[in-house]
Short mmCIF file of C-alpha atoms in Angstrom, two decimals:
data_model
loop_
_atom_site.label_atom_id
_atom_site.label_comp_id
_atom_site.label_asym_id
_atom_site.label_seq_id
_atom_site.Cartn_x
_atom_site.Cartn_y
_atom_site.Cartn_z
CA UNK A 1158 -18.69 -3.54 0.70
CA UNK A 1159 -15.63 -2.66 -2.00
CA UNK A 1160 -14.23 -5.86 -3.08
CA UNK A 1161 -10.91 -5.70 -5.07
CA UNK A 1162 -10.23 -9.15 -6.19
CA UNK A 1163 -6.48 -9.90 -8.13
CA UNK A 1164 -5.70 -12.70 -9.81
CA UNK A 1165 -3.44 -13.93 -12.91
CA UNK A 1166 -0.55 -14.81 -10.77
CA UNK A 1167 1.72 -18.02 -10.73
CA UNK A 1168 5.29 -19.34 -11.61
CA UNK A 1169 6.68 -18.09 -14.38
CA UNK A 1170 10.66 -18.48 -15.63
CA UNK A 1171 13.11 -15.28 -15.50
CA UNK A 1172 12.51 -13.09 -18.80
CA UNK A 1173 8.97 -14.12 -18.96
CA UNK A 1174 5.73 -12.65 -18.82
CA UNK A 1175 2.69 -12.51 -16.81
CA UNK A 1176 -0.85 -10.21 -16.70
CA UNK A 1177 -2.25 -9.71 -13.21
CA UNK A 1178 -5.55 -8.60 -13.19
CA UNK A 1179 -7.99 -6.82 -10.87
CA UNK A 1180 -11.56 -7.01 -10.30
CA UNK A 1181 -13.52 -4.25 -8.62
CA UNK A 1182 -16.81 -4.22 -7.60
CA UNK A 1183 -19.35 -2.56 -5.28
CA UNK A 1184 -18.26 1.18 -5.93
CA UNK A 1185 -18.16 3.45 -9.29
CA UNK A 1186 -14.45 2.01 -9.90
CA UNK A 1187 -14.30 4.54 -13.27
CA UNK A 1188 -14.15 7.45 -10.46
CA UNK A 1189 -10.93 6.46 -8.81
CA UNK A 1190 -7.37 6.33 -9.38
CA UNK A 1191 -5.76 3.05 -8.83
CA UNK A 1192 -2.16 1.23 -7.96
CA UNK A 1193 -0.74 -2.00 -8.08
CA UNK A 1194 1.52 -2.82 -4.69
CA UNK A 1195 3.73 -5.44 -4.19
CA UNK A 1196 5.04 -7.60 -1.16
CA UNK A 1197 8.09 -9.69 -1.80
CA UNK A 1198 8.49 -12.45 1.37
CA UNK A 1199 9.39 -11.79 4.42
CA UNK A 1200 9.29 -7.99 3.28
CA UNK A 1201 8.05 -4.28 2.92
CA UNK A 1202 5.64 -2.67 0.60
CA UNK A 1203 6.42 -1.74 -2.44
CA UNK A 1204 4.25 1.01 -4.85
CA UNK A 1205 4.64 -0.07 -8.37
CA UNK A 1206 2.29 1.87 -10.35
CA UNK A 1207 -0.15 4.60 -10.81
CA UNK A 1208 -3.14 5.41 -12.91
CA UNK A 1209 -6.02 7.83 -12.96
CA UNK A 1210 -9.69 7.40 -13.23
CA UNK A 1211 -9.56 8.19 -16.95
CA UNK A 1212 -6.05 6.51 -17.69
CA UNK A 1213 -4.98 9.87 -18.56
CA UNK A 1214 -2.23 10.16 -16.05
CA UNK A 1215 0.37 7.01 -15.52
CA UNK A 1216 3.29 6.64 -13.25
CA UNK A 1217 5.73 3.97 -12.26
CA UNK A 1218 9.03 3.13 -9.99
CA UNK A 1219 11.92 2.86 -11.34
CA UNK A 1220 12.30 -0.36 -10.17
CA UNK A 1221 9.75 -1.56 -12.73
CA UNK A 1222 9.79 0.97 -15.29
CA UNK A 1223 9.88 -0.14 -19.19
CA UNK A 1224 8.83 -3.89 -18.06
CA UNK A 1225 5.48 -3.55 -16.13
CA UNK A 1226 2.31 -1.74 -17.91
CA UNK A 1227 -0.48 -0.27 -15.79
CA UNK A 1228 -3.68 -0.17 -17.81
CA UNK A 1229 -7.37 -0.25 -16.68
CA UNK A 1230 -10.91 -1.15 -18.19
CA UNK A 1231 -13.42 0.89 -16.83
CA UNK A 1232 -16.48 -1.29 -18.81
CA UNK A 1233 -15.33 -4.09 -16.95
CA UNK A 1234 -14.12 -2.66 -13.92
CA UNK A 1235 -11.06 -4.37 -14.00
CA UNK A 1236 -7.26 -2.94 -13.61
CA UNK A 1237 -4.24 -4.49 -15.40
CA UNK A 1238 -0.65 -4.73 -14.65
CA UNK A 1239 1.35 -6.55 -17.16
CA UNK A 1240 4.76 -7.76 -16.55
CA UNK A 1241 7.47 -8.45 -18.91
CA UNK A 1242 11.23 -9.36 -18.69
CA UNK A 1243 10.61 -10.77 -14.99
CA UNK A 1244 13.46 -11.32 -12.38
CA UNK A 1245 13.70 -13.01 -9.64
CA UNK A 1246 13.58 -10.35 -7.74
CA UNK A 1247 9.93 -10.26 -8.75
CA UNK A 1248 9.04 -12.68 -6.80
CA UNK A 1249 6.21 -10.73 -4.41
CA UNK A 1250 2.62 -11.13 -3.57
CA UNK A 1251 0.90 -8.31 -5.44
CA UNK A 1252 -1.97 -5.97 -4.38
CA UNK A 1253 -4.13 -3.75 -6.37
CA UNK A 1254 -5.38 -0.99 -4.50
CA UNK A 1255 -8.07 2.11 -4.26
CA UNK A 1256 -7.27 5.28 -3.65
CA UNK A 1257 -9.73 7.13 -1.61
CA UNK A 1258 -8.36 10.68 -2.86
CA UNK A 1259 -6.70 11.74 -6.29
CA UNK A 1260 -2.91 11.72 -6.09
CA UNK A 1261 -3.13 11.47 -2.50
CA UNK A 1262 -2.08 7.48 -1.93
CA UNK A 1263 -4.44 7.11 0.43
CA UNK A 1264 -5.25 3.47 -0.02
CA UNK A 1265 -8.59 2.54 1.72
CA UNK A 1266 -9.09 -0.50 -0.13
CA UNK A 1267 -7.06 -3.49 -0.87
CA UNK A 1268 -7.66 -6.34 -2.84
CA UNK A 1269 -6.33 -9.99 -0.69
CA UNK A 1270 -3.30 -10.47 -3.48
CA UNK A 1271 -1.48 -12.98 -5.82
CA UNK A 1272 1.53 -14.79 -5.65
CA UNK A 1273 3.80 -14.22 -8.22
CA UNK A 1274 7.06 -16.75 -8.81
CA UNK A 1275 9.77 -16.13 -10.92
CA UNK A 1276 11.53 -18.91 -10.57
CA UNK A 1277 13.39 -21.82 -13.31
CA UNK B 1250 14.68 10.34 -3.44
CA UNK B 1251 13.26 10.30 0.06
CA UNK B 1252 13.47 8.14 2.41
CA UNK B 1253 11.18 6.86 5.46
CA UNK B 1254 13.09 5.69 8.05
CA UNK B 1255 10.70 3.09 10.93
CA UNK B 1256 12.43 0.90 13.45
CA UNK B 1257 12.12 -2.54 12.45
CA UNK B 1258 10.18 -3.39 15.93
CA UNK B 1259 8.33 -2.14 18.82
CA UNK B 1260 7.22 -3.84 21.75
CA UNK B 1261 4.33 -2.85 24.09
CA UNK B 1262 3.14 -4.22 27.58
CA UNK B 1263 -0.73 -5.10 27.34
CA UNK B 1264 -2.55 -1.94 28.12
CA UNK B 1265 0.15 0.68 27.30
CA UNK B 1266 0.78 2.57 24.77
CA UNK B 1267 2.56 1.85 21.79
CA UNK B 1268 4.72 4.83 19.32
CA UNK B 1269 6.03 4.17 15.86
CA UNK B 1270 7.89 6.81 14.70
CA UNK B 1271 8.50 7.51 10.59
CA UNK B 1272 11.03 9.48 10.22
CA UNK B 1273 11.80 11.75 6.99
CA UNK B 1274 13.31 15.20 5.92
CA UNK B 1275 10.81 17.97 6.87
CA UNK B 1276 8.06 14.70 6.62
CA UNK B 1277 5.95 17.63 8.62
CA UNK B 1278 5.60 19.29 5.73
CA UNK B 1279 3.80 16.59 3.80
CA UNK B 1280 0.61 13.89 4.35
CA UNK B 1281 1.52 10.73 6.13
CA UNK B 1282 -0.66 7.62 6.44
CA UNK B 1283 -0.27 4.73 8.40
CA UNK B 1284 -1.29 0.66 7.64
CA UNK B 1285 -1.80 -2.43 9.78
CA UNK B 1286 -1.02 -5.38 8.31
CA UNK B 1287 -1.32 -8.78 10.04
CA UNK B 1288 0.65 -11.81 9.17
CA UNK B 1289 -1.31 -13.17 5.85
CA UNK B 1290 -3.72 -10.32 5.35
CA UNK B 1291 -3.44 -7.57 3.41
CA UNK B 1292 -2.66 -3.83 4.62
CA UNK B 1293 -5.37 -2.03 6.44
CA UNK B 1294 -5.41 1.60 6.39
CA UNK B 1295 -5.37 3.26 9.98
CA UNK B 1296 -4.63 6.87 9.69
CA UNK B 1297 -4.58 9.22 6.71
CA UNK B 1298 -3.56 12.61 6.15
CA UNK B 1299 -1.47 12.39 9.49
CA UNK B 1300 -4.25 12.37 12.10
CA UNK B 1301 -7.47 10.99 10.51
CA UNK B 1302 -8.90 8.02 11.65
CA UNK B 1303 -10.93 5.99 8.74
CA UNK B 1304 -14.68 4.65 10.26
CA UNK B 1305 -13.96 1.66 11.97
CA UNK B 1306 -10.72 2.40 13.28
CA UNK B 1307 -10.27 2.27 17.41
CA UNK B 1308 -10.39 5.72 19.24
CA UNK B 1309 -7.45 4.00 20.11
CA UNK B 1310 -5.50 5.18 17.13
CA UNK B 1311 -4.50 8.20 16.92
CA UNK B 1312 -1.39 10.43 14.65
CA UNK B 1313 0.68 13.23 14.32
CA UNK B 1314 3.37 15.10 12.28
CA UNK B 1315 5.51 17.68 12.71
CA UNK B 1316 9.14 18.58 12.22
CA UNK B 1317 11.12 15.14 11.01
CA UNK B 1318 9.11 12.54 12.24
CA UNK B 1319 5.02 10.84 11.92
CA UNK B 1320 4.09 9.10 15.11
CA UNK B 1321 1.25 6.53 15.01
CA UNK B 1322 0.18 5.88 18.76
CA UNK B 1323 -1.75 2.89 19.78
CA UNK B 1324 -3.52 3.20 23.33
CA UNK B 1325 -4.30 0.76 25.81
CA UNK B 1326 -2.43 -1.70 23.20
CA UNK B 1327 -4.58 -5.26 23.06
CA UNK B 1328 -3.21 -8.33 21.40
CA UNK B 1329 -5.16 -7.78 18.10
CA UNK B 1330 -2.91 -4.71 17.65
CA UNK B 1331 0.35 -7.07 17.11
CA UNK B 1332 1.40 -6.40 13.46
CA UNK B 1333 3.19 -4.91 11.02
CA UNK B 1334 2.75 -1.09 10.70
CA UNK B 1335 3.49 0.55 7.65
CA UNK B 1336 3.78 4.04 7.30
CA UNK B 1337 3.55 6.05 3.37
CA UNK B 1338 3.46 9.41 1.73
CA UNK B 1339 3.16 10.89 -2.15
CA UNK B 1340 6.06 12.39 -3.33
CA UNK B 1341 5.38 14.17 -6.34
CA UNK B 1342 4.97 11.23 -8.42
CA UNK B 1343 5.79 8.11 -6.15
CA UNK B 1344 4.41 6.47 -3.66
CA UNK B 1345 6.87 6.05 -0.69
CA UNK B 1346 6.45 3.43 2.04
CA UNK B 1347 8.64 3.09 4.96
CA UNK B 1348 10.48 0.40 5.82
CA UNK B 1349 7.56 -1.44 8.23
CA UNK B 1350 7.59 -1.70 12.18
CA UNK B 1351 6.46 -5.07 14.09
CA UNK B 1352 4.70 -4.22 17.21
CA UNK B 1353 4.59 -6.86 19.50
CA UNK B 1354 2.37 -6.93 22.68
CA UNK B 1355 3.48 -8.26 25.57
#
């Protein structure tokens, strides 16, 4: 069975930083495009970020564009999001997902999330 | 940018069926897909590419999308079907979810 596994999250103070990390296993994870999702409490989803198989192609909301960096490790099977300046407003539980098709956002696996706290 | 519009709840007698709507401008032009999320868990894909159910989903489920607005119907609704339903498209670039739906059986 896919197993998406985050981790890396915690308290951290406004205008810090903070590197999430995702581990994939059971499935080629070099063959699919990726995402990093967020949940803040008590709310919606929210798509952060986008990256190909081969890190060629990148994308990001605007909401988190020019702090958070999408970036992926295919020898290790592991996807990256790091996170700099961080708000408040940060505050979410974050999920990295699969996507089953290319540029489709079809997410048919999702890893169980971490909690990340901006908070002084 | 577009928007997907959901209303924020939906409630459902045991046994009937359940519609969540997600509306958007000419959204029947475009791939919608729909996720379950219960309290503490995290999203479950339940329909993709409108009508598709993935392997493992209920006969239950089923989708469709035309005009302004995705509908995600739940059949013969059972308690394990109370959740929050999330329905999401690819614009361009983005990723676009809707706002989220609670269904609650009754």
């Amino acid at each position: 069975q896919v197993q998406l596994v985050e981790s890396g999250g915690g308290l951290v103070r406004p205008g810090g930083s903070l590197r999430l990390s995702c581990a994939a296993s059971r499935f080629t994870f070099s063959d699919y495009y990726m995402s990093w999702i967020r949940q803040a409490p008590g709310k919606g989803l929210e798509w952060l970020s986008y990256i190909s198989s081969s890190a060629s192609m990148i994308y990001y909301a605007d909401s988190v564009k020019g702090r958070f960096t999408i970036s992926r490790d295919n020898a290790k099977n592991s996807l990256y999001l790091q996170m700099d300046s961080l708000r408040a407003e940060d505050t979410a539980v974050y999920f990295c997902a699969r996507d089953a098709v290319p540029f489709a956002g079809t997410y048919d696996y999702w890893g169980q999330g971490t909690l990340v706290t901006v908070s002084s | 940018s577009y928007d997907l519009t959901q209303p924020r709840s939906v409630s459902v007698a045991l046994g009937q069926t359940a519609t969540i709507t997600c509306g958007g401008n000419n959204i029947g032009s475009i791939n919608v897909h729909w996720y379950q999320q219960r309290p503490g868990q995290a999203p479950v894909l339940v329909m993709y590419r409108d009508s598709i159910r993935p392997s493992g989903i209920p006969e239950r489920f089923s989708g469709s999308n035309s005009g302004n607005t995705a509908t995600l119907t739940i059949s013969r609704a059972q308690g394990g079907d109370e959740a929050d339903y999330f329905c999401q498209v690819w614009d361009s670039t983005t990723v676009l979810f809707g706002g989220g739906t609670k269904l609650t059986v009754l």
